[in-house]
XYZ file of C-alpha atoms in Angstrom:
650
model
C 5.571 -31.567 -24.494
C 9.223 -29.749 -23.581
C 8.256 -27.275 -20.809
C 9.606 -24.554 -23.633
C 7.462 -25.234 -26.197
C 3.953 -25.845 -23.606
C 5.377 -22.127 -22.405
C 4.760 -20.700 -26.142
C 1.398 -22.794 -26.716
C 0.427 -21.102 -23.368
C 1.245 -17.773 -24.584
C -0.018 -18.063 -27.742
C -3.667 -18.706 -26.168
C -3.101 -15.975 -23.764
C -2.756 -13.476 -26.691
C -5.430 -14.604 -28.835
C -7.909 -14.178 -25.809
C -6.299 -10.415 -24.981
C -6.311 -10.048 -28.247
C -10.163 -10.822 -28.905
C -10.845 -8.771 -25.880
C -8.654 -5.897 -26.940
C -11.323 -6.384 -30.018
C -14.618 -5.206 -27.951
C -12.681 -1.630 -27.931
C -15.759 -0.585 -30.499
C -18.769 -2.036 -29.259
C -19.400 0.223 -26.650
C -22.804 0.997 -28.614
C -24.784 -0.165 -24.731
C -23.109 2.657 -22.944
C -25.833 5.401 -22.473
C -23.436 8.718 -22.354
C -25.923 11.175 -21.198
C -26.844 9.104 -18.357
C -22.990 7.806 -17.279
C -21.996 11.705 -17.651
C -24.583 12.616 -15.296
C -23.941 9.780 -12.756
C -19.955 10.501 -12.479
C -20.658 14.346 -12.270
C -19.700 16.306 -9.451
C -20.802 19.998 -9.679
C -18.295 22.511 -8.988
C -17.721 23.200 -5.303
C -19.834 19.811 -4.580
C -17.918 17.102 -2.851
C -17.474 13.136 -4.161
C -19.709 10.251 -2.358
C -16.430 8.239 -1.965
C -12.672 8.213 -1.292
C -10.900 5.407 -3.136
C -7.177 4.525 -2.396
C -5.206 3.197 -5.521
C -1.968 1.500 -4.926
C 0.783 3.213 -7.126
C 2.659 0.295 -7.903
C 6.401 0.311 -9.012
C 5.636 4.114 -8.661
C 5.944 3.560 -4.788
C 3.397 5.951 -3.994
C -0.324 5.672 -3.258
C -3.099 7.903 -5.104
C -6.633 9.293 -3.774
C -8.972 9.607 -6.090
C -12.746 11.236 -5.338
C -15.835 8.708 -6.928
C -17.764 9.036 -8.891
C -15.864 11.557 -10.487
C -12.417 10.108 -10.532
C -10.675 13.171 -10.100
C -7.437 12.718 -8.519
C -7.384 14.605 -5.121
C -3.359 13.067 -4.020
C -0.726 11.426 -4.498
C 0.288 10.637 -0.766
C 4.234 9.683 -0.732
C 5.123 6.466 0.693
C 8.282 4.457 0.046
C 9.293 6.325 -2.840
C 11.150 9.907 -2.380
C 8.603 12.658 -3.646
C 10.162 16.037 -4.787
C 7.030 18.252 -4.714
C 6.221 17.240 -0.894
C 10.166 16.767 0.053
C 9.003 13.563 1.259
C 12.902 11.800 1.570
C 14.488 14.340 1.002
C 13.927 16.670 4.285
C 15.916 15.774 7.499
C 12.685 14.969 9.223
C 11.520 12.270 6.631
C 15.098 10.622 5.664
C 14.257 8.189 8.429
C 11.133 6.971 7.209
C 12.487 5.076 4.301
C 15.797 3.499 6.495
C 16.013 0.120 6.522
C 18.279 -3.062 7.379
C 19.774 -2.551 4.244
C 20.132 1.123 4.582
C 18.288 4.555 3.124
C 15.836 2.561 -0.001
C 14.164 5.102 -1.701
C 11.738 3.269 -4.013
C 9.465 -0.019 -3.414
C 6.601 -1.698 -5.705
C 3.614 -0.761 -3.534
C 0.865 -2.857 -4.303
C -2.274 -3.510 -1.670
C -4.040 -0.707 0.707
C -5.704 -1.680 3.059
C -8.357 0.439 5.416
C -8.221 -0.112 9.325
C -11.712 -1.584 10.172
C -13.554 -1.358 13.459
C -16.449 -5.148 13.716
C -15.008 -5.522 10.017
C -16.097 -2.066 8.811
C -13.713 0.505 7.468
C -13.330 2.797 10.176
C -11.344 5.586 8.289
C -8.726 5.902 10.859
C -5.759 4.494 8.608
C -4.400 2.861 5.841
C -1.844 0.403 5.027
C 0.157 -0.377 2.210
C 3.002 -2.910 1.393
C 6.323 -2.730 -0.018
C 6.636 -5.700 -2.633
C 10.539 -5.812 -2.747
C 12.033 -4.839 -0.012
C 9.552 -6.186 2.534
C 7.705 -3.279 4.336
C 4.508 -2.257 5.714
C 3.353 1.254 5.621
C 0.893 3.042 7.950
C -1.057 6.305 6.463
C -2.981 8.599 9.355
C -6.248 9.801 7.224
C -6.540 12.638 9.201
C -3.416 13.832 7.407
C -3.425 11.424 4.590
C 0.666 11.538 5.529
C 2.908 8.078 5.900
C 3.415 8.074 9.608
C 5.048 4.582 10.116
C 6.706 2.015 8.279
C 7.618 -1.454 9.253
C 10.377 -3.668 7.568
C 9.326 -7.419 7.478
C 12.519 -9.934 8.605
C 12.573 -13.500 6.951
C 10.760 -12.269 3.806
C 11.233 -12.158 0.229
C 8.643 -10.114 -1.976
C 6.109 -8.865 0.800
C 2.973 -9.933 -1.283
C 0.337 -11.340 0.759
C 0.281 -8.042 2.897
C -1.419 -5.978 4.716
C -4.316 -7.093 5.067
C -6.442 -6.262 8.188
C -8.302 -8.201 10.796
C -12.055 -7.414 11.959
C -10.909 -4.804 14.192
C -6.879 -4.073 12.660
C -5.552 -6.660 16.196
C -3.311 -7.678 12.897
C -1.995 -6.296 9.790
C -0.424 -9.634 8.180
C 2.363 -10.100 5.353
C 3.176 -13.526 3.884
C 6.244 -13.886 1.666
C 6.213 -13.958 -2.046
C 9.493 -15.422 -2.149
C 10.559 -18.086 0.094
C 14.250 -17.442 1.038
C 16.712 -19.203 3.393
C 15.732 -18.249 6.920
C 18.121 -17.336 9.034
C 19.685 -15.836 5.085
C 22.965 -17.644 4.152
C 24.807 -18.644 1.384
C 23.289 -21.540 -0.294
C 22.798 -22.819 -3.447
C 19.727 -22.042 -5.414
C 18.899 -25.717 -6.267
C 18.541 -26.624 -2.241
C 15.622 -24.827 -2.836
C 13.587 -27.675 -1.342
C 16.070 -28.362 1.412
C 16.921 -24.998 2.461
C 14.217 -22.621 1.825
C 11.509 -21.627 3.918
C 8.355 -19.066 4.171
C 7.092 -17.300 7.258
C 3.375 -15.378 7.531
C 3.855 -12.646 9.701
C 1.203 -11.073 12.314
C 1.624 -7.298 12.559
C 0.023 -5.934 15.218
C -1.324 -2.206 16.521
C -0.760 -1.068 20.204
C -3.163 1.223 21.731
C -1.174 4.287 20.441
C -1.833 2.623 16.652
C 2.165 1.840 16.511
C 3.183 -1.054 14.141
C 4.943 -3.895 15.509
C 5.494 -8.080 14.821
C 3.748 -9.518 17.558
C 4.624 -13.150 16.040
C 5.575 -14.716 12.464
C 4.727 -18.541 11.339
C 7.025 -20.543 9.750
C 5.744 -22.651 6.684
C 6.896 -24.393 3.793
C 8.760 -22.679 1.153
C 6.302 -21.904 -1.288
C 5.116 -18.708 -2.567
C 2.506 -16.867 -0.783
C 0.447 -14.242 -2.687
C -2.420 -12.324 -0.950
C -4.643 -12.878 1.717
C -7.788 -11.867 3.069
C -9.004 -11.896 7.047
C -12.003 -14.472 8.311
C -15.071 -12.040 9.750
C -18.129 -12.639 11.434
C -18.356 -16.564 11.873
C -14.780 -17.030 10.543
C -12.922 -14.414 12.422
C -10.239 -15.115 14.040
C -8.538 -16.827 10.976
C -6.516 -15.415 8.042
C -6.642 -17.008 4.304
C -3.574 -17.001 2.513
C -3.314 -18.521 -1.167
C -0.322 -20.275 -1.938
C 1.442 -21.155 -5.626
C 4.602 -23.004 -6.454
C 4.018 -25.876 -3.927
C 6.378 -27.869 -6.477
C 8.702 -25.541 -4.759
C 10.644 -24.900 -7.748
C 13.439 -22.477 -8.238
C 13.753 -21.843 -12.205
C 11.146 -21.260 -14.522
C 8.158 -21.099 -12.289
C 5.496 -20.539 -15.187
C 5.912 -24.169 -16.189
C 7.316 -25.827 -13.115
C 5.315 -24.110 -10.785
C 2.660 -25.418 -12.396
C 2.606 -29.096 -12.300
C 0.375 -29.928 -9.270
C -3.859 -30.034 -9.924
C -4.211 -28.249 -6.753
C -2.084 -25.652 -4.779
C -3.308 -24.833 -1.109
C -5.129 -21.786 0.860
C -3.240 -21.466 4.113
C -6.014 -21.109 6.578
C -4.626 -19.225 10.040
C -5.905 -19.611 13.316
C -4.513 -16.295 14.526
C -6.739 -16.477 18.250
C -4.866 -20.328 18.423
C -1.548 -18.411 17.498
C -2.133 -16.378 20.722
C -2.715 -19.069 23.342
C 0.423 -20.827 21.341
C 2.232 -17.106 22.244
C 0.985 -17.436 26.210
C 2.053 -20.696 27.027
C 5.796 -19.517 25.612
C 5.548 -21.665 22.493
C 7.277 -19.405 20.229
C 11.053 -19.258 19.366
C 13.210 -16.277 19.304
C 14.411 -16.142 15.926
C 17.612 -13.667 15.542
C 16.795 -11.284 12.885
C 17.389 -7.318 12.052
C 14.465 -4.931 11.218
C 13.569 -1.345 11.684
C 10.574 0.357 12.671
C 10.165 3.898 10.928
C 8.100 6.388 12.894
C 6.835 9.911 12.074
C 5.925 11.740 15.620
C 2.786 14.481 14.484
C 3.745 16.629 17.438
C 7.763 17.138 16.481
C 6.889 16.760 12.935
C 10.089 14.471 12.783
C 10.543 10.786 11.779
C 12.976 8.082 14.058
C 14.133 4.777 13.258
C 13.957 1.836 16.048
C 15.643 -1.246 15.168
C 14.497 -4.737 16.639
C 16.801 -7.547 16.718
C 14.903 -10.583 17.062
C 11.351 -12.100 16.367
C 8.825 -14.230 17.489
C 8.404 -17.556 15.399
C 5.571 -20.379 15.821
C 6.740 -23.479 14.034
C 3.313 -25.427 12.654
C 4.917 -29.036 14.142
C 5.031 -27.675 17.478
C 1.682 -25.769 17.538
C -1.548 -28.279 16.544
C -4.372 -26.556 15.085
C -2.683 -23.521 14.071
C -2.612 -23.442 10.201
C -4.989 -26.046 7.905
C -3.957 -26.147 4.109
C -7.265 -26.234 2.004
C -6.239 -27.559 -1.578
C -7.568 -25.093 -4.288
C -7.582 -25.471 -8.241
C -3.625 -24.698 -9.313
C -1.631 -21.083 -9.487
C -4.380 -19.227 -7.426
C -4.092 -15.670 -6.944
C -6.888 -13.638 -5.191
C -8.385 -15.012 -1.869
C -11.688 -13.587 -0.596
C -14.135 -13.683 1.831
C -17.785 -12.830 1.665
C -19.447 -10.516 4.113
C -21.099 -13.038 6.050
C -17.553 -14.833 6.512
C -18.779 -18.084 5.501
C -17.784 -18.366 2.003
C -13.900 -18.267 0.598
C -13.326 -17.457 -2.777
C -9.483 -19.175 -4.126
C -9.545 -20.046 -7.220
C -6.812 -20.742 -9.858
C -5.937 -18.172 -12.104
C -5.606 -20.579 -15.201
C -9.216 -21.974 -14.637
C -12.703 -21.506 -16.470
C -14.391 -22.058 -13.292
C -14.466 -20.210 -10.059
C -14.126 -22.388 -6.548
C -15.900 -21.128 -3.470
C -14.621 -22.996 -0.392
C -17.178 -23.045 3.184
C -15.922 -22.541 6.352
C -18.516 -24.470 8.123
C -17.412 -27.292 6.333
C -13.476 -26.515 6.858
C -14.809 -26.381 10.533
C -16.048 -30.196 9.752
C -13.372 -31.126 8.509
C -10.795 -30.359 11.224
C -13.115 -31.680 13.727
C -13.440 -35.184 12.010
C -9.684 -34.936 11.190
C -10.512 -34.959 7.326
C -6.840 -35.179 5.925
C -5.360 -36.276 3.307
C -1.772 -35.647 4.187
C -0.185 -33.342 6.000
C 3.494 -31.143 4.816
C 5.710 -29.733 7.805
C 3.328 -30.879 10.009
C 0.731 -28.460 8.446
C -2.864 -30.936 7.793
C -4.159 -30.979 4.136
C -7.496 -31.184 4.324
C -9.573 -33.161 1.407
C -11.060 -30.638 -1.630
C -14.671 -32.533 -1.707
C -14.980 -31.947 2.285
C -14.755 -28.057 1.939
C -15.497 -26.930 -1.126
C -19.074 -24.832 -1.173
C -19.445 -24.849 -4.853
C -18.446 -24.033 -8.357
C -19.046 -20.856 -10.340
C -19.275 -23.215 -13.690
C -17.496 -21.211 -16.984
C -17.469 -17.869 -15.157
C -14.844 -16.631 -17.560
C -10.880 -17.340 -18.365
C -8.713 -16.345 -15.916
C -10.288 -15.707 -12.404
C -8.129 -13.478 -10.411
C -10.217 -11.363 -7.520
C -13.399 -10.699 -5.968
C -15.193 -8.347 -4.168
C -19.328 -8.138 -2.777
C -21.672 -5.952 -2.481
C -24.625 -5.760 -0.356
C -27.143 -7.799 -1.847
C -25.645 -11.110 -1.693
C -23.907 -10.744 -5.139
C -20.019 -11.207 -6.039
C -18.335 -9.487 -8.699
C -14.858 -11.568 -10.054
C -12.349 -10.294 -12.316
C -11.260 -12.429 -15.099
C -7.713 -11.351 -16.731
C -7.633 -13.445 -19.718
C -11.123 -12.735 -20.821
C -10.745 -9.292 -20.080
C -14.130 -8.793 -18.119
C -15.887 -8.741 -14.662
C -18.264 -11.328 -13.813
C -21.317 -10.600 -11.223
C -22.710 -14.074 -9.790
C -24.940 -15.449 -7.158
C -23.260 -16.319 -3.685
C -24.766 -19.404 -2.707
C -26.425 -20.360 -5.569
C -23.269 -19.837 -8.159
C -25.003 -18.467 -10.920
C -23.820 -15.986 -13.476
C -26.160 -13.076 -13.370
C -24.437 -10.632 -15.697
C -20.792 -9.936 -17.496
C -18.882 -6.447 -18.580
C -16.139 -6.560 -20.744
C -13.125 -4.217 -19.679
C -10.396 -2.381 -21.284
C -8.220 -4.337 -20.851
C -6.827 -6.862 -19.169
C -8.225 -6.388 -15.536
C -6.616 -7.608 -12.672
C -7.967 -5.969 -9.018
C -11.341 -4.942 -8.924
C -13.182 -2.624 -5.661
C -16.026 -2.161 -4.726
C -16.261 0.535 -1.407
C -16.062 -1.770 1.267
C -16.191 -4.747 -1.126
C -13.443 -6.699 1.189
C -15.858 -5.670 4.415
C -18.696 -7.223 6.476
C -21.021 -3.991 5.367
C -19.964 -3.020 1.337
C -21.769 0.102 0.634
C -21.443 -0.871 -3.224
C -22.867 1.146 -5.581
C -19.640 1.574 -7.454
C -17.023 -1.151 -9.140
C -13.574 0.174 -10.161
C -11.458 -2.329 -12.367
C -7.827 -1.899 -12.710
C -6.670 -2.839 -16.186
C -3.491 -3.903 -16.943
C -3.218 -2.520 -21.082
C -4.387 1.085 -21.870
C -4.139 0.873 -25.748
C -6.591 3.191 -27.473
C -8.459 4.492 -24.595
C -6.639 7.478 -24.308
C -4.670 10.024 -26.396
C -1.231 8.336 -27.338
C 1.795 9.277 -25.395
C 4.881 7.400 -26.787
C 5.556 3.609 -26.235
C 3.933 4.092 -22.447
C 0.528 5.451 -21.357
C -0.677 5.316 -17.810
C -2.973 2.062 -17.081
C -6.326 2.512 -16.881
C -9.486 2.515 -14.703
C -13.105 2.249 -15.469
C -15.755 2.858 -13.147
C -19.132 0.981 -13.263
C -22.350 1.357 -11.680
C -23.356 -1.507 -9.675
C -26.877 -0.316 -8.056
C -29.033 -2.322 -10.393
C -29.186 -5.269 -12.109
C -26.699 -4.840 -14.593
C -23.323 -3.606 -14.759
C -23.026 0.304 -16.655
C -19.950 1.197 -17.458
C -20.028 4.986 -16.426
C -16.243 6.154 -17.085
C -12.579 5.564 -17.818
C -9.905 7.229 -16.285
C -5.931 6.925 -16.046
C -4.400 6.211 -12.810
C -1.044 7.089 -11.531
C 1.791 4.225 -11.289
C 0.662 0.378 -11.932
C -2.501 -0.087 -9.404
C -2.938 -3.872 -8.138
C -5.607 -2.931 -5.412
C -7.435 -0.298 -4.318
C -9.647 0.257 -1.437
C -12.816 2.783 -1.042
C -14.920 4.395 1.500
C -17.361 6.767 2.283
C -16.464 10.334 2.435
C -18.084 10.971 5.114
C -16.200 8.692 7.462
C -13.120 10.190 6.091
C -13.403 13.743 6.283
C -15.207 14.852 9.293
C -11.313 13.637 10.959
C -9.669 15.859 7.838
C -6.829 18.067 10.271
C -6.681 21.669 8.242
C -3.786 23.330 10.347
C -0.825 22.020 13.010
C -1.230 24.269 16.012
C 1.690 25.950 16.340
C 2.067 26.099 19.942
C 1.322 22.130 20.336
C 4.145 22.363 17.803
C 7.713 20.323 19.893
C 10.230 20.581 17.186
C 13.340 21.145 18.358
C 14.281 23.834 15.799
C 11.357 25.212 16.021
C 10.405 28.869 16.179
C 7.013 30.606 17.202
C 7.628 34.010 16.180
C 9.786 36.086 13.898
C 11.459 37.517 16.814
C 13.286 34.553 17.234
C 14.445 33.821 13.774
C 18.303 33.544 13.651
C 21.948 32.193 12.349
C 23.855 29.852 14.723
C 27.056 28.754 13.907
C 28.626 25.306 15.482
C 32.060 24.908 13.777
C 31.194 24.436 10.040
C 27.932 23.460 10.972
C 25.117 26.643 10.242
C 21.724 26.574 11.567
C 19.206 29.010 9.670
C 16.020 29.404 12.400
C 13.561 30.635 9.565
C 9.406 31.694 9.696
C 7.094 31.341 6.516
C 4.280 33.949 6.320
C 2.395 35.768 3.468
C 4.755 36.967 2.171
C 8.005 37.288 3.541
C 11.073 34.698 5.061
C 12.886 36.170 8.177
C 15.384 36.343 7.576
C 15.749 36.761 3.679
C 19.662 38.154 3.925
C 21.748 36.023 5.219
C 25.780 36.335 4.969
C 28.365 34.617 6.134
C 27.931 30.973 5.117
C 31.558 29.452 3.975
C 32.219 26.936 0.839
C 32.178 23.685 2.602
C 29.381 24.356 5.229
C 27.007 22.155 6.558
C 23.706 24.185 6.223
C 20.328 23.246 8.151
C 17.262 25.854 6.762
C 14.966 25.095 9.725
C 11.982 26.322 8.230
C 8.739 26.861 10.556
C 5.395 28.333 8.833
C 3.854 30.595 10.938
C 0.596 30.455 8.875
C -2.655 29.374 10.976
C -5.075 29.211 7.498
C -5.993 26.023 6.128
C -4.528 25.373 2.868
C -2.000 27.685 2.872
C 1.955 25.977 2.810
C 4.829 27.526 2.512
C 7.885 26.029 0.192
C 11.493 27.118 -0.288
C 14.273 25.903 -2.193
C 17.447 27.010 -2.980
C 19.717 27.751 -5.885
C 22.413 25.038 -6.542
C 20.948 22.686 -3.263
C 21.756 19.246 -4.104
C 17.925 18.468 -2.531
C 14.519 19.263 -3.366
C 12.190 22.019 -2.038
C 10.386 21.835 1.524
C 6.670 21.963 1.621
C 5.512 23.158 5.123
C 2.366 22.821 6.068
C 0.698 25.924 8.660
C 2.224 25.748 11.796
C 4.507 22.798 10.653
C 8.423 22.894 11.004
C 11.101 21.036 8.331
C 14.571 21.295 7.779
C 16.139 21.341 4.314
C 19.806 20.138 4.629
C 22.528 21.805 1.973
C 26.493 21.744 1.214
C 27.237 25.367 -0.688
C 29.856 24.390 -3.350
C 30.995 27.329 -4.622
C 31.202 31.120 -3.576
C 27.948 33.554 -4.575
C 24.575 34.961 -4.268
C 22.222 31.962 -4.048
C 18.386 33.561 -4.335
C 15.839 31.071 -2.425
C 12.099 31.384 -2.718
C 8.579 29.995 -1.573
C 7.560 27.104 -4.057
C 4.134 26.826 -3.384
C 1.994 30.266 -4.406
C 0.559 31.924 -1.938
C -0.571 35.179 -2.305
C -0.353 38.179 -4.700
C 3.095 39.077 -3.568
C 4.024 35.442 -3.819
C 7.043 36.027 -6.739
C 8.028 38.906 -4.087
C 8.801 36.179 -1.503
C 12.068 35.228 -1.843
C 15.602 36.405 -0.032
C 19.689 35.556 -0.806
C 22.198 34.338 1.012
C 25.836 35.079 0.466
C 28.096 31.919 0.351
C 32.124 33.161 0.803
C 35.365 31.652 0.582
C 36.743 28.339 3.194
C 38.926 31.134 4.864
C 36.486 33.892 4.539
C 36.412 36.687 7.410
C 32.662 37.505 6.236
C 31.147 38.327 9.477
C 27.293 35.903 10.252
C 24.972 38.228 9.674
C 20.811 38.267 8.842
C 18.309 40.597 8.669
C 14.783 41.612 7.093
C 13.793 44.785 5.922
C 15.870 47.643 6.432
């Protein structure tokens, strides 16, 4: 069959199965309303059980959402500029979205991650990647703020990423794309000859600060998530792998040849001795590391030039490939860290790998090849068993604490809850529709607290009012405490979300900062009191020293700014209240507003254009007087004589 025409049979069966699951839209007649409305209801002034984390996708941003009620508490700003917060656009976080290839202010943000402490969420962070330009961001949870971000060198599509050790020693990225590396200018079809991937090892100092203690370089296939070894199995890191054809032009037939593509199976602790003994090469490279410092409230870029690299033929023992059914997606281990879940996404069945028996099988050197001197180890020696006609289209799974899985199956639109260890199908849920990530609180973890299942569907269709061509994707929240699956609630999320992550509250926010002490406060514009609020001039560059309080600027008259200026508003809010910011913005700025948070300090940067009155104002309401907030300043003439001059009051 012409790879063309086996691409439009393949499609054609694809739609027919969405199709016939788009189809169980109306028999919903199981769902018990009463008794789902009371489950996902939070009474007013009550607090949610959970937190749960939903990647934003080609939104760039990552949402918090309170379970069971699904009501969206944040949208926390991460590689994409955010107007409302000024997240980009202040002075002080510019610097958190510089890169090799300069100021990128958008990325496809697709896996959080929690920190874990003995393979527990531990509530102290978490991570998300940048798909496209390869990135890794930190978020601090006790001011669900980005405070670091990490560019990944010798990558292309930062998939496999972050994902966490037992106790965060690593936060790992593995390359979608496989790229040249060192980057040149070759041709496309030296694919094979010329085109490499690397797995890179992220890891936290004592301080929490990102950096890439090592990268592995491996065969230039395409490497697409991951999932850390725990208990018995830690110490390793699973990474599936497609495309092992390692074709270069029309991957959904010709990366799709082989019966089996691999999981890449990490000994990280091996990687380390490797890293002693001075195995590693220094590979010339640029990246920057973008840090946000909590105590100057201001973000700096560091740039590294070179990185470690471990090359597989020179380190024995340090990466196994474990052949898996063809174009797998999700990897996943079970709490107990003995069983892997890889399966192929075009498959009926689901394959659960052991790794006792992977164990076994390095130890009686059970190979049946070996690529870039990376072993292959035989299927029948570690495969654990087979979840037989689970559903069409296995994609991801996550556990809860019973013993049971729960897989998501895309083509079938449905979730799938099954035995581990004795692979049998204990119950099914359709979704709505086309699911691809599923989570579970601490699903990914050595302790899940379960309870709840969130799937992440891929087609909204009728679920929700219509809004044009595009409505948000959707959610749907299940209850998972008893034997079957009940579908409790569906709710719209923000961006595309590939992966979420959840934990309990209370981990979270007993850490929950309300205020920045202003006199811990070390920004060097900033300002303590109103006494010292002023107007420096330094050639045509003005700094405004500003203080936020209810409700009043000082200064809110300010003359003697010239056409052509270069204008700093360093704004500090004096505030001491939790929950009370202060904003400003002003008329004609080619910027967006400032949000300041009590006892914070940011700078909004501006170029006046054209002489005037320009009116500026708080953003954010804060008290009854808040329209009465506000203040002008006077913008003159290039070779205006206007005396500086600012005041308050009379």
């Amino acid at each position: 069959m012409k790879p063309r025409l086996l691409t439009s049979c393949l499609l054609f069966v694809v739609g027919l199965f969405i199709y016939s699951g788009c189809g169980n839209a109306t028999n919903q007649g199981a769902l018990n309303t009463s008794s789902a409305a009371e489950k996902v209801y939070v009474a007013p002034g009550e607090h949610d059980e959970f937190y749960a984390f939903l990647s934003g996708g080609f939104s760039g941003q990552l949402s918090v959402y309170g379970l069971p009620s699904a009501r969206l508490l944040k949208i926390i700003p991460v590689f994409a500029v955010d107007g409302e917060k000024g997240y980009g656009f202040n002075e002080e976080t510019k610097p958190m979205l510089n890169s090799s290839y300069g100021f990128i202010p958008w990325d496809d943000a697709h896996h959080p991650e929690l920190s874990q402490t003995n393979g527990v969420p531990d509530g102290r962070y978490v991570f998300i990647n940048g798909n496209n330009t390869p990135r890794v961001a930190k978020i601090d949870l006790s001011v669900f703020e980005t405070t670091e971000i990490i560019e990944i060198p010798n990558s292309g599509g930062n998939h496999s990423s972050p994902f966490t050790t037992e106790n965060s020693e690593y936060v790992v990225a593995g390359t979608r794309f496989s790229v040249p590396i060192p980057q040149e200018d070759v041709a496309i079809d030296s694919y094979k000859d010329n085109f490499k991937g690397a797995l890179t090892f992220i890891g936290l100092d004592d301080e929490g600060h990102m950096d890439i203690n090592f990268q592995v370089l491996v065969p230039g296939y395409d490497y697409d998530l991951a999932h850390s070894g725990k208990g018995k199995s830690h110490g390793w890191m699973f990474f599936t792998t497609y495309n092992t054809e390692e074709s270069h032009t029309l991957k959904e037939v010709n990366a799709s040849q082989n019966d089996k593509d691999f999981i890449a199976a990490v000994n990280w602790k091996k990687a380390e001795e490797y890293l002693a003994e001075g195995k590693a090469k220094d590979f010339p490279t640029s990246y920057l590391i973008n840090r946000y410092d909590e105590t100057t409230h201001t973000a700096t870029s560091i740039t590294r030039n070179s990185v470690k690299v471990l090359i597989p033929e020179e380190c024995p023992g340090l990466i196994y490939y474990l052949p898996t059914p063809k174009s797998p997606h999700g990897v996943d281990v079970d709490p107990t860290g003995e069983y892997i879940v890889g399966n192929g996404k075009l498959s009926a069945d689901l394959t659960v790998h052991s790794f006792d028996k992977m164990i076994a099988a390095i130890e009686n050197e059970s190979f049946e090849g070996e690529v870039d001197g990376i072993p292959i180890l035989k299927f029948e020696d570690v495969v654990a068993g087979t979840v037989a006609s689970g559903g069409l289209g296995p994609l991801h799974t996550e556990f809860d604490a019973e013993g049971n899985a729960y897989t998501t199956f895309f083509i079938s639109s449905e979730v799938v809850k099954w035995k581990v260890g004795t692979w049998e199908v204990l119950d099914r849920a359709p979704c709505y529709y086309s699911v691809g990530h599923l989570m579970i609180p601490g699903g990914d973890s050595r302790q899940p607290w379960g309870k709840y299942l969130v799937a992440m569907n891929k087609i909204t269709k009728d679920r929700y009012l219509p809004t044009g061509p595009e409505m948000n994707h959707s959610a749907q929240l299940f209850d998972i405490s008893g034997d079957k699956m009940e579908l409790l609630l569906d709710f719209p999320t923000v961006g595309e979300p590939h992966y979420a992550q959840g934990i309990a509250a209370d981990v979270v926010k007993a850490n929950s900062k309300k205020i920045y002490p202003i006199n811990e406060n070390e920004h060097p514009h900033v300002i303590r009191q109103e006494a010292d609020a002023r107007v420096v001039r330094e050639g045509d560059v003005v700094r405004i020293y500003m203080t936020s309080i209810r409700s009043h600027f000082t200064p809110d008259n300010i003359e003697g700014i010239k056409v052509g200026d270069k204008v700093y508003i360093h704004l500090t809010n004096l505030e001491q209240d939790w929950d009370t910011p202060h904003g400003v913005s002003v008329l004609g700025a080619n910027n967006a507003e400032l949000l300041v948070m009590p006892g914070q300090t940011e700078t909004l940067y501006w170029e006046p254009t054209k002489p005037g009155v320009y009116p500026f104002y708080c953003t954010d309401f804060c008290s009854a007087l808040h329209q009465e907030m506000q203040g002008y300043i006077r913008v003159s003439g290039r070779g205006s004589n206007v005396e500086l001059s600012w005041s308050v009051g009379e």
